[in-house]
Amino acid sequence: MTGESDIGISRRGRVIAVVIALSGLAAILAPILVQLLALPVRYEMLFYFGAIGGFVWALINSYQLWRLRRKHGESSHAER
């Protein structure tokens, strides 16, 4: 692998990690935010759907990243 592709793969992995963390926080904090802002319960569901969307996006991109790494010949520790 070249240095540029290593940097790109690393950056993509960090973005995926941040999206997973923010989606988890949105799901955890949804009831608290809705209660503090005195919003109807349907807005809590909006937070949950946004979190689910983030998790699905991260799952799809993690799979694409895994395939990209395999294509470039970088195997995981489990394949040894």
Short mmCIF file of C-alpha atoms in Angstrom, two decimals:
data_model
loop_
_atom_site.label_atom_id
_atom_site.label_comp_id
_atom_site.label_asym_id
_atom_site.label_seq_id
_atom_site.Cartn_x
_atom_site.Cartn_y
_atom_site.Cartn_z
CA MET A 1 0.00 0.00 0.00
CA THR A 2 1.12 3.48 -0.65
CA GLY A 3 1.32 6.12 2.02
CA GLU A 4 -1.55 8.11 0.52
CA SER A 5 -3.92 5.15 0.47
CA ASP A 6 -2.96 4.31 4.06
CA ILE A 7 -3.84 7.85 5.10
CA GLY A 8 -7.14 7.70 3.21
CA ILE A 9 -8.09 4.38 4.77
CA SER A 10 -7.18 5.64 8.23
CA ARG A 11 -9.21 8.81 7.74
CA ARG A 12 -12.21 6.83 6.52
CA GLY A 13 -11.98 4.53 9.55
CA ARG A 14 -11.91 7.50 11.92
CA VAL A 15 -14.96 9.04 10.25
CA ILE A 16 -16.83 5.76 10.64
CA ALA A 17 -15.84 5.60 14.32
CA VAL A 18 -17.05 9.17 14.93
CA VAL A 19 -20.39 8.45 13.23
CA ILE A 20 -20.88 5.34 15.39
CA ALA A 21 -20.07 7.30 18.56
CA LEU A 22 -22.38 10.21 17.68
CA SER A 23 -25.20 7.86 16.70
CA GLY A 24 -24.90 6.07 20.02
CA LEU A 25 -24.92 9.35 21.91
CA ALA A 26 -27.98 10.54 19.98
CA ALA A 27 -29.84 7.36 20.90
CA ILE A 28 -28.83 7.60 24.55
CA LEU A 29 -29.54 11.31 24.93
CA ALA A 30 -32.78 11.39 22.90
CA PRO A 31 -35.16 11.08 25.87
CA ILE A 32 -33.21 13.63 27.89
CA LEU A 33 -33.11 16.18 25.07
CA VAL A 34 -36.81 15.79 24.32
CA GLN A 35 -37.70 16.25 27.98
CA LEU A 36 -35.40 19.26 28.46
CA LEU A 37 -36.70 21.00 25.35
CA ALA A 38 -40.32 20.04 26.13
CA LEU A 39 -40.82 18.50 22.68
CA PRO A 40 -43.48 15.97 21.72
CA VAL A 41 -42.52 12.31 21.86
CA ARG A 42 -42.46 12.07 18.06
CA TYR A 43 -39.23 14.10 18.08
CA GLU A 44 -37.64 11.44 20.25
CA MET A 45 -38.40 8.96 17.50
CA LEU A 46 -36.75 11.34 15.04
CA PHE A 47 -33.55 11.14 17.10
CA TYR A 48 -33.80 7.34 17.11
CA PHE A 49 -34.33 7.16 13.35
CA GLY A 50 -31.35 9.45 12.84
CA ALA A 51 -29.23 7.19 15.05
CA ILE A 52 -30.37 4.11 13.13
CA GLY A 53 -29.48 5.87 9.89
CA GLY A 54 -26.02 6.62 11.26
CA PHE A 55 -25.51 3.01 12.30
CA VAL A 56 -26.63 1.71 8.90
CA TRP A 57 -24.33 4.19 7.13
CA ALA A 58 -21.43 3.09 9.34
CA LEU A 59 -22.16 -0.59 8.70
CA ILE A 60 -22.20 -0.11 4.93
CA ASN A 61 -19.03 1.98 4.97
CA SER A 62 -17.26 -0.46 7.29
CA TYR A 63 -17.97 -3.24 4.82
CA GLN A 64 -16.68 -1.12 1.94
CA LEU A 65 -13.56 -0.26 3.94
CA TRP A 66 -12.97 -3.92 4.73
CA ARG A 67 -13.24 -4.81 1.03
CA LEU A 68 -10.88 -1.96 0.12
CA ARG A 69 -8.29 -3.21 2.61
CA ARG A 70 -8.58 -6.76 1.29
CA LYS A 71 -8.19 -5.49 -2.27
CA HIS A 72 -4.93 -3.76 -1.37
CA GLY A 73 -3.58 -6.90 0.30
CA GLU A 74 -3.75 -5.86 3.93
CA SER A 75 -5.05 -8.88 5.82
CA SER A 76 -6.51 -8.86 9.30
CA HIS A 77 -4.95 -10.66 12.25
CA ALA A 78 -7.65 -13.36 12.09
CA GLU A 79 -6.45 -14.56 8.70
CA ARG A 80 -2.96 -15.47 9.93
#
